[in-house]
Tab-separated table of C-alpha atoms and ligand atoms in Angstrom:
chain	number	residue	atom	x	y	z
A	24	UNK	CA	98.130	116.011	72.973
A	25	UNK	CA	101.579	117.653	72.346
A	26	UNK	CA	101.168	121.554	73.138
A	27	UNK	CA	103.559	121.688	69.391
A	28	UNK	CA	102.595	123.342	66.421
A	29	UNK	CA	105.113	123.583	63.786
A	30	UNK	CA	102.682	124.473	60.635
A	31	UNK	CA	100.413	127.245	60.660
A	32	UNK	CA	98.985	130.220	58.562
A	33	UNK	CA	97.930	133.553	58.463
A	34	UNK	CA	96.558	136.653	56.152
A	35	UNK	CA	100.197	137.136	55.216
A	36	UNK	CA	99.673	134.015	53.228
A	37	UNK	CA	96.307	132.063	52.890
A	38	UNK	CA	94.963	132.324	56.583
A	39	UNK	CA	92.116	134.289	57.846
A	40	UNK	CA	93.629	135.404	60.610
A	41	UNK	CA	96.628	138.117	61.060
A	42	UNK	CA	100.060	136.510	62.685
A	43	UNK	CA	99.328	138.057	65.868
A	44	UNK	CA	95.388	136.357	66.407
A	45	UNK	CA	96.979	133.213	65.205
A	46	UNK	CA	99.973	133.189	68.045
A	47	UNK	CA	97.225	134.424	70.171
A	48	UNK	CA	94.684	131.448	69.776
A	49	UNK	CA	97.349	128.945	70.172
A	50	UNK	CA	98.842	130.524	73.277
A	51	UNK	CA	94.898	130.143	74.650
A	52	UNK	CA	94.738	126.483	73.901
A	53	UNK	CA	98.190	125.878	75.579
A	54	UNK	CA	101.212	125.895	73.054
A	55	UNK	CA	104.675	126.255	73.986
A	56	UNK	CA	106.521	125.974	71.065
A	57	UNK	CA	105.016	127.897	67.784
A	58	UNK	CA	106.181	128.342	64.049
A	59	UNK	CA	104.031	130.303	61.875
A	60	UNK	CA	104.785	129.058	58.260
A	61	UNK	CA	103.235	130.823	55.772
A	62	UNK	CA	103.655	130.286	52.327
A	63	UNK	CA	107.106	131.427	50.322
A	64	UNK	CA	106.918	134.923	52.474
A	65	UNK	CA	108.233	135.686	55.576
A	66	UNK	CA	106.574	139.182	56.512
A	67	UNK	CA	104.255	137.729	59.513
A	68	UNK	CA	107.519	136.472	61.483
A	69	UNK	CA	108.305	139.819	63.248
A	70	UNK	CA	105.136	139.831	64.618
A	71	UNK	CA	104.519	136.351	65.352
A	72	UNK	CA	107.729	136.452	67.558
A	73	UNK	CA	106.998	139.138	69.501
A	74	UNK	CA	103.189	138.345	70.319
A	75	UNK	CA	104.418	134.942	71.392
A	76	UNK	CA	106.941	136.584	73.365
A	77	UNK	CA	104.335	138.642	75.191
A	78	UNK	CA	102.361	134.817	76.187
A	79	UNK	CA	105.368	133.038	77.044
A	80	UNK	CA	105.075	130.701	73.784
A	81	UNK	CA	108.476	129.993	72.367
A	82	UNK	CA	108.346	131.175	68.764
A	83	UNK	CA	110.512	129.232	65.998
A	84	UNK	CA	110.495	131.407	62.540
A	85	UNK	CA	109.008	128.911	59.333
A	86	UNK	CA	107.882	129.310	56.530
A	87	UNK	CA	106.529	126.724	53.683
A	88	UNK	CA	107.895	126.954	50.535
A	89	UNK	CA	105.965	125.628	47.505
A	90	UNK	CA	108.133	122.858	45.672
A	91	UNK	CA	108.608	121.236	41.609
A	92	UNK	CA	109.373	117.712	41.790
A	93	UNK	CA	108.925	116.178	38.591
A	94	UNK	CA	105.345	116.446	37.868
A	95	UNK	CA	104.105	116.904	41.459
A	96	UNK	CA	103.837	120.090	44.107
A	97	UNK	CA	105.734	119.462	47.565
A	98	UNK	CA	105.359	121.634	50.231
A	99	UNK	CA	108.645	122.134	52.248
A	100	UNK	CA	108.675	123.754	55.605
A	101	UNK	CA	111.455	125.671	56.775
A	102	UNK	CA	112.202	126.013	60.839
A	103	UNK	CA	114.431	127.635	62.791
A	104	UNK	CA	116.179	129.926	60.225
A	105	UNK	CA	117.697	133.280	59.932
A	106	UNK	CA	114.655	135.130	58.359
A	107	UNK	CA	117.237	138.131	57.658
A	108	UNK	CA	119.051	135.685	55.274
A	109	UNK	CA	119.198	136.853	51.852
A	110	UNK	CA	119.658	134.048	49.517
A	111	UNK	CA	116.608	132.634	51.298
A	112	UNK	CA	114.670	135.886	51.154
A	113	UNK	CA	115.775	136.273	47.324
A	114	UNK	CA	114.575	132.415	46.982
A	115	UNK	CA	111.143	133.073	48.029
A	116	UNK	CA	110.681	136.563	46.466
A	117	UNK	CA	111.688	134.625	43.076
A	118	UNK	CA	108.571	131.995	43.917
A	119	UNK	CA	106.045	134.483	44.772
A	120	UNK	CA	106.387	136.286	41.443
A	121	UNK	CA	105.902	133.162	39.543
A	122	UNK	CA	101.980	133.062	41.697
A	123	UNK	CA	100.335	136.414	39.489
A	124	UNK	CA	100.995	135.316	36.367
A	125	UNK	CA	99.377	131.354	37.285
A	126	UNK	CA	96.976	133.274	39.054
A	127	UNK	CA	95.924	135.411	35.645
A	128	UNK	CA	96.078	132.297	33.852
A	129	UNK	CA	93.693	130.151	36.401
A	130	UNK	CA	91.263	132.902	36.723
A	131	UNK	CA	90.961	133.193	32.102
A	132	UNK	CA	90.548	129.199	32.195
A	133	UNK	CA	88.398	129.339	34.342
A	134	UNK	CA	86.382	132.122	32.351
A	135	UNK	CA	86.367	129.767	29.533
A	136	UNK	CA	84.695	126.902	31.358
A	137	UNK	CA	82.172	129.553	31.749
A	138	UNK	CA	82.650	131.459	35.186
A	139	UNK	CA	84.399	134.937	34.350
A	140	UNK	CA	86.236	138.037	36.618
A	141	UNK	CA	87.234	135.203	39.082
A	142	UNK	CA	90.372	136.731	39.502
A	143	UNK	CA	89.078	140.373	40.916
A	144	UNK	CA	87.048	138.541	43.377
A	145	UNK	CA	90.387	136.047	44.669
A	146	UNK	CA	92.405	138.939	44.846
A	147	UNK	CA	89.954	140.196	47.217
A	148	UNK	CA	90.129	137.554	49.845
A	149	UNK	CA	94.007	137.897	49.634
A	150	UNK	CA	95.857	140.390	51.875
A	151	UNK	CA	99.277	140.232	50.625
A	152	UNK	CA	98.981	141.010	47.076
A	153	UNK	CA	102.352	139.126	46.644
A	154	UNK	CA	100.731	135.983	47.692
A	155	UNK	CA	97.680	134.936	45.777
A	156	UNK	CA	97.451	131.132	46.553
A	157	UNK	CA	94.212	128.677	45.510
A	158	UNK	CA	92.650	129.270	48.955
A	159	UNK	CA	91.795	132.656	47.772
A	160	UNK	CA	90.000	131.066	44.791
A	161	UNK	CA	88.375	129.124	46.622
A	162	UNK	CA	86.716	131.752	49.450
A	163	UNK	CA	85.994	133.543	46.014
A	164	UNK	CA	84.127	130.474	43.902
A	165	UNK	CA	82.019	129.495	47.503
A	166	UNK	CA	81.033	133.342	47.602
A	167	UNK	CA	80.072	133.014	44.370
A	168	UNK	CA	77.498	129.958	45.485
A	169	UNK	CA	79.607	127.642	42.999
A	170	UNK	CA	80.497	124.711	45.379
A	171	UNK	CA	79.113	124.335	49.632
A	172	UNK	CA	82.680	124.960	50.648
A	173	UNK	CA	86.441	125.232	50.249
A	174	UNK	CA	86.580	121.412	50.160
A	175	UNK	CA	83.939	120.575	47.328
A	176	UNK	CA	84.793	123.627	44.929
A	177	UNK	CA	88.834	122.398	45.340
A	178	UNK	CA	87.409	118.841	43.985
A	179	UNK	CA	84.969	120.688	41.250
A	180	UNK	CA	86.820	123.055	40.265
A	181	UNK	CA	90.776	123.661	41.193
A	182	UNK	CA	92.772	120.295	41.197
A	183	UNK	CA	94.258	119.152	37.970
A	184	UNK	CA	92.396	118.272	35.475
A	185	UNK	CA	89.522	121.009	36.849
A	186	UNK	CA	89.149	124.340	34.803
A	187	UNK	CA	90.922	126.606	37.873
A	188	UNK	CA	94.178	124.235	37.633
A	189	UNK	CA	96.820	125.519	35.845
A	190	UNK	CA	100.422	123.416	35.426
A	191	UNK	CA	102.942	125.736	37.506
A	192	UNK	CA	106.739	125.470	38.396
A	193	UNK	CA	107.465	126.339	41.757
A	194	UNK	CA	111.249	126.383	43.139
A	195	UNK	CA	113.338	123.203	42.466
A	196	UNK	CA	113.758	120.792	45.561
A	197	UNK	CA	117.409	120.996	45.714
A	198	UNK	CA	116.913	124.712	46.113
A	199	UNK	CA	114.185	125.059	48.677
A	200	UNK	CA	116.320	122.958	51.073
A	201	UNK	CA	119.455	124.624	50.045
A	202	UNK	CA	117.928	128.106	50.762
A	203	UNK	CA	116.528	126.777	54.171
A	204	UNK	CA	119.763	125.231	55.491
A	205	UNK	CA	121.866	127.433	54.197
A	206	UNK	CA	119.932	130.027	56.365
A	207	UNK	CA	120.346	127.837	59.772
A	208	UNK	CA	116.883	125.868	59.489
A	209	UNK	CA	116.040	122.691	58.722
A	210	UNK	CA	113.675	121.336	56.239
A	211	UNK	CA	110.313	119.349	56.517
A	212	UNK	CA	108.901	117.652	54.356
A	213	UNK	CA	105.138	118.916	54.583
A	214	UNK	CA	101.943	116.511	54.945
A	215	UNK	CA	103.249	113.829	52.559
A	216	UNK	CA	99.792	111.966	52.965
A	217	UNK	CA	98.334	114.678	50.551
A	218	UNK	CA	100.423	114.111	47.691
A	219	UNK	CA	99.288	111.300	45.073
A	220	UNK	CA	102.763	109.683	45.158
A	221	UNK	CA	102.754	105.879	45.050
A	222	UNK	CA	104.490	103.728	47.644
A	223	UNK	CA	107.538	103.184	45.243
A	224	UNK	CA	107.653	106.798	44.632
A	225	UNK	CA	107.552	107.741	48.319
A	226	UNK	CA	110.663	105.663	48.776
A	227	UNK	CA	112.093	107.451	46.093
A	228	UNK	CA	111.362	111.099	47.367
A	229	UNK	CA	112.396	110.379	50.523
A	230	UNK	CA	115.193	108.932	49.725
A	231	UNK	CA	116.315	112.160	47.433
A	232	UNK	CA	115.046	114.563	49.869
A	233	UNK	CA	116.995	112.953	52.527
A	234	UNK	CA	120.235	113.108	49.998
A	235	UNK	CA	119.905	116.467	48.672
A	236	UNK	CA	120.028	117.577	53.430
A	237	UNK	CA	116.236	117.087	54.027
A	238	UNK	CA	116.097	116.296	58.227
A	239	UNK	CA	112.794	116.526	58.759
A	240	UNK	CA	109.148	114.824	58.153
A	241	UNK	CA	105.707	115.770	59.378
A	242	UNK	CA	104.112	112.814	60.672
A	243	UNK	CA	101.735	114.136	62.610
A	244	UNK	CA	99.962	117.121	60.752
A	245	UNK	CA	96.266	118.210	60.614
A	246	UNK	CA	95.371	116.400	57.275
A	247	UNK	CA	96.474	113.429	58.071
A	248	UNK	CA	94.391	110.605	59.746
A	249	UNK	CA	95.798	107.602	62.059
A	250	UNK	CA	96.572	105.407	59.646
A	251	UNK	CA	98.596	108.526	58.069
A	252	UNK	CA	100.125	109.270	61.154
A	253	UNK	CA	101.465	105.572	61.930
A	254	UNK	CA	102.686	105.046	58.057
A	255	UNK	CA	104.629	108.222	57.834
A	256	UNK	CA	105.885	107.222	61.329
A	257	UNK	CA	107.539	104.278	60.733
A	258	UNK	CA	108.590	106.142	57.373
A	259	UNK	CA	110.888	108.764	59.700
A	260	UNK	CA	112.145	106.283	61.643
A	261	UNK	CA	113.257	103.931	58.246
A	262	UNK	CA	114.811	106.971	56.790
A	263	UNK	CA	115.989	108.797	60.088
A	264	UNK	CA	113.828	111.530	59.536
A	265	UNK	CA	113.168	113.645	62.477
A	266	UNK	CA	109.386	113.915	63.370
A	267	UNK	CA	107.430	117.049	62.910
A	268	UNK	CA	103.830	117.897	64.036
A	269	UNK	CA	101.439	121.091	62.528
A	270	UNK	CA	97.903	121.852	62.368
A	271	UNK	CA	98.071	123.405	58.560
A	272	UNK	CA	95.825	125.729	60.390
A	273	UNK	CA	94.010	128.225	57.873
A	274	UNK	CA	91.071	129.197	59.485
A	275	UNK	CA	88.719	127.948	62.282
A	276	UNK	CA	86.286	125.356	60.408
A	277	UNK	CA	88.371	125.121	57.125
A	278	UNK	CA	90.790	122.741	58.379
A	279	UNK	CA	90.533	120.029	61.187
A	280	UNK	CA	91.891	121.520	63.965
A	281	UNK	CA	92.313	125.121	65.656
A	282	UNK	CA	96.142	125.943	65.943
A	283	UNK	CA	98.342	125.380	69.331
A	284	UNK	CA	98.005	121.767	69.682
A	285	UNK	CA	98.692	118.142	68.347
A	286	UNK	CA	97.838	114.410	68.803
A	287	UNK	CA	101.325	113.130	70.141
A	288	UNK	CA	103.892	111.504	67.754
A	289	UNK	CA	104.187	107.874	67.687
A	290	UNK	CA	106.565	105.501	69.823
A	291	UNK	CA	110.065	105.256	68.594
A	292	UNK	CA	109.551	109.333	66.317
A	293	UNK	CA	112.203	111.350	67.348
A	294	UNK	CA	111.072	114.985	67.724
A	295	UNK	CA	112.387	117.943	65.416
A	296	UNK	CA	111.630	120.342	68.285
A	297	UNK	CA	113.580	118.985	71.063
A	298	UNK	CA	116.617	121.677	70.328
A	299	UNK	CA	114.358	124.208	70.850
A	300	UNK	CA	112.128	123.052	73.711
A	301	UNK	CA	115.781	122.110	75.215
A	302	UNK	CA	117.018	125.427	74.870
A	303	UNK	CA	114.260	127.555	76.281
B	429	AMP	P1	98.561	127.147	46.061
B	429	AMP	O1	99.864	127.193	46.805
B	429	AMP	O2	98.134	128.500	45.577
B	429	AMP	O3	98.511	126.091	45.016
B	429	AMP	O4	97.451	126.789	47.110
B	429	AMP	C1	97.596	125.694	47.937
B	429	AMP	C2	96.697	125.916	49.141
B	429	AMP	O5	95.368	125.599	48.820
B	429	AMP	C3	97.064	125.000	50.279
B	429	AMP	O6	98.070	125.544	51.066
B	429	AMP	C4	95.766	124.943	51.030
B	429	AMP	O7	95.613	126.134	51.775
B	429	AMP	C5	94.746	124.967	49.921
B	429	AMP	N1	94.315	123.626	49.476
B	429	AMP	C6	94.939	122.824	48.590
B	429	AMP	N2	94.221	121.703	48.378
B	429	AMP	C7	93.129	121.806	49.137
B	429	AMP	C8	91.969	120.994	49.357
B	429	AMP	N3	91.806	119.822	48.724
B	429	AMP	N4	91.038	121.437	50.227
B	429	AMP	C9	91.171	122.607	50.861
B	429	AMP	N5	92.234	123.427	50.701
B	429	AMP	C10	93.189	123.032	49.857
B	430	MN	MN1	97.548	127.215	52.296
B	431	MN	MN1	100.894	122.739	52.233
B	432	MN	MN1	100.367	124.777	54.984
């Protein structure tokens, strides 16, 4: 294992836990080198820097910004940046408002398939009002006794084509990466196992994302199996993409793996993290 964890989440996003238990847990399973990347916000940062500081984990500021491309969601993690930049802070407060409004419209198609004042109950489960993502559905429709877990009610009930999906436009890939780089970081292309993108297509996206200053690739990440691991692998090193590695860590049980650690990258990936490892 690789005591690396470039992709994680808290309550300032869709985690259960708040930025300081999350830095906390990894530091406990051995980390040294952290980024807490929540989705499009970057409140949990000060605090996730300064808890690490306090364990001796070396803290790198992310963040995961949710992505258009054509007719499919990316996820895009940001490391390394200035979080005081403003075109990057404007960016993401621009995405977040766009998540009421889909989340209004989710939780009134959902009430006409039947299962009505969804929405009071999500916004429940979600701390940051600002941030009301699908997890927070999906806490709320398992309460509710409508699916075993977060797993089975996202197949039932909020993927497209499923009465909680609604079509949304995030921020435009050219942007997202412009935002992160022009803010010192560099960008990631998130879990690409979980996107239902053709071979072909895959070229083609990495290919563009690797155009429009894309550096980065997770190869290792918590939702991806071996198989994953060793396509998207030789994937970086075709497209000299650096490597990333990140748990996606929600919540204990939710996800496979507690944050802190990861399986090691394959032979011949070249690590994103070796500036900062280097430097500390
Ligand atoms: P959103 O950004 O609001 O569309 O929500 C996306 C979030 O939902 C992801 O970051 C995950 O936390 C969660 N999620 C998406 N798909 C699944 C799935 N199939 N199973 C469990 N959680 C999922
Ligand atoms: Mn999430
Ligand atoms: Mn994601
Ligand atoms: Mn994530």
């Amino acid at each position: 294992m690789t005591p690396v964890d470039l992709h994680c989440h808290s309550t300032v996003s869709d985690g259960l836990l708040p930025p300081r238990e999350v830095v906390r847990l990894a530091a406990g399973r051995g980390c040294r080198l952290l980024a807490l990347t929540d989705h499009d916000e970057l409140g949990g940062l000060a605090d996730a820097a300064d808890e690490a500081a306090q364990h001796g984990v070396r803290f790198v500021n992310g963040v995961e910004v949710s992505v258009s491309w054509g007719k499919h969601t990316l996820h895009i993690v940001g490391l390394g940046f200035d979080a005081a930049n403003e075109t990057l802070r404007e960016g993401l407060a621009g995405v977040r408002a766009g998540r009421d409004a889909r989340a209004v419209a989710m939780s009134d198609s959902l009430a006409r398939a039947g299962i009505p004042d969804v929405l009071e109950g999500a916004r429940r489960h979600a701390d940051n009002p600002e941030i009301i993502s699908r997890a927070h559905f999906a806490r709320h429709l398992v309460e509710r006794g409508l699916a075993k877990d977060v797993k089975s009610v996202f197949k039932k009930y909020l993927v497209r084509g499923k009465p909680g999906f609604v079509e949304h436009e995030w921020a435009r890939l050219h942007d997202a990466i412009a935002w992160i780089r022009g803010a010192g970081g560099v960008a990631v292309l998130a879990h690409p196992a979980r996107y239902e993108i053709g071979n072909e297509t895959m070229r083609v996206l990495l290919t563009e994302f690797r155009r429009l200053g894309g550096e980065g690739i997770e190869v290792v990440s918590g939702v991806h199996g071996v198989h994953e691991v060793a396509r998207f692998g030789r994937l970086a090193q075709e497209f000299g993409l650096l490597a990333s590695s990140g748990t996606d860590y929600h919540a204990t049980g939710e996800g496979a793996r507690d944050p802190g650690l990861n399986p090691d990258l394959p032979l011949g990936c070249e690590p994103v993290w070796s500036r900062w490892l280097e430097a500390a």
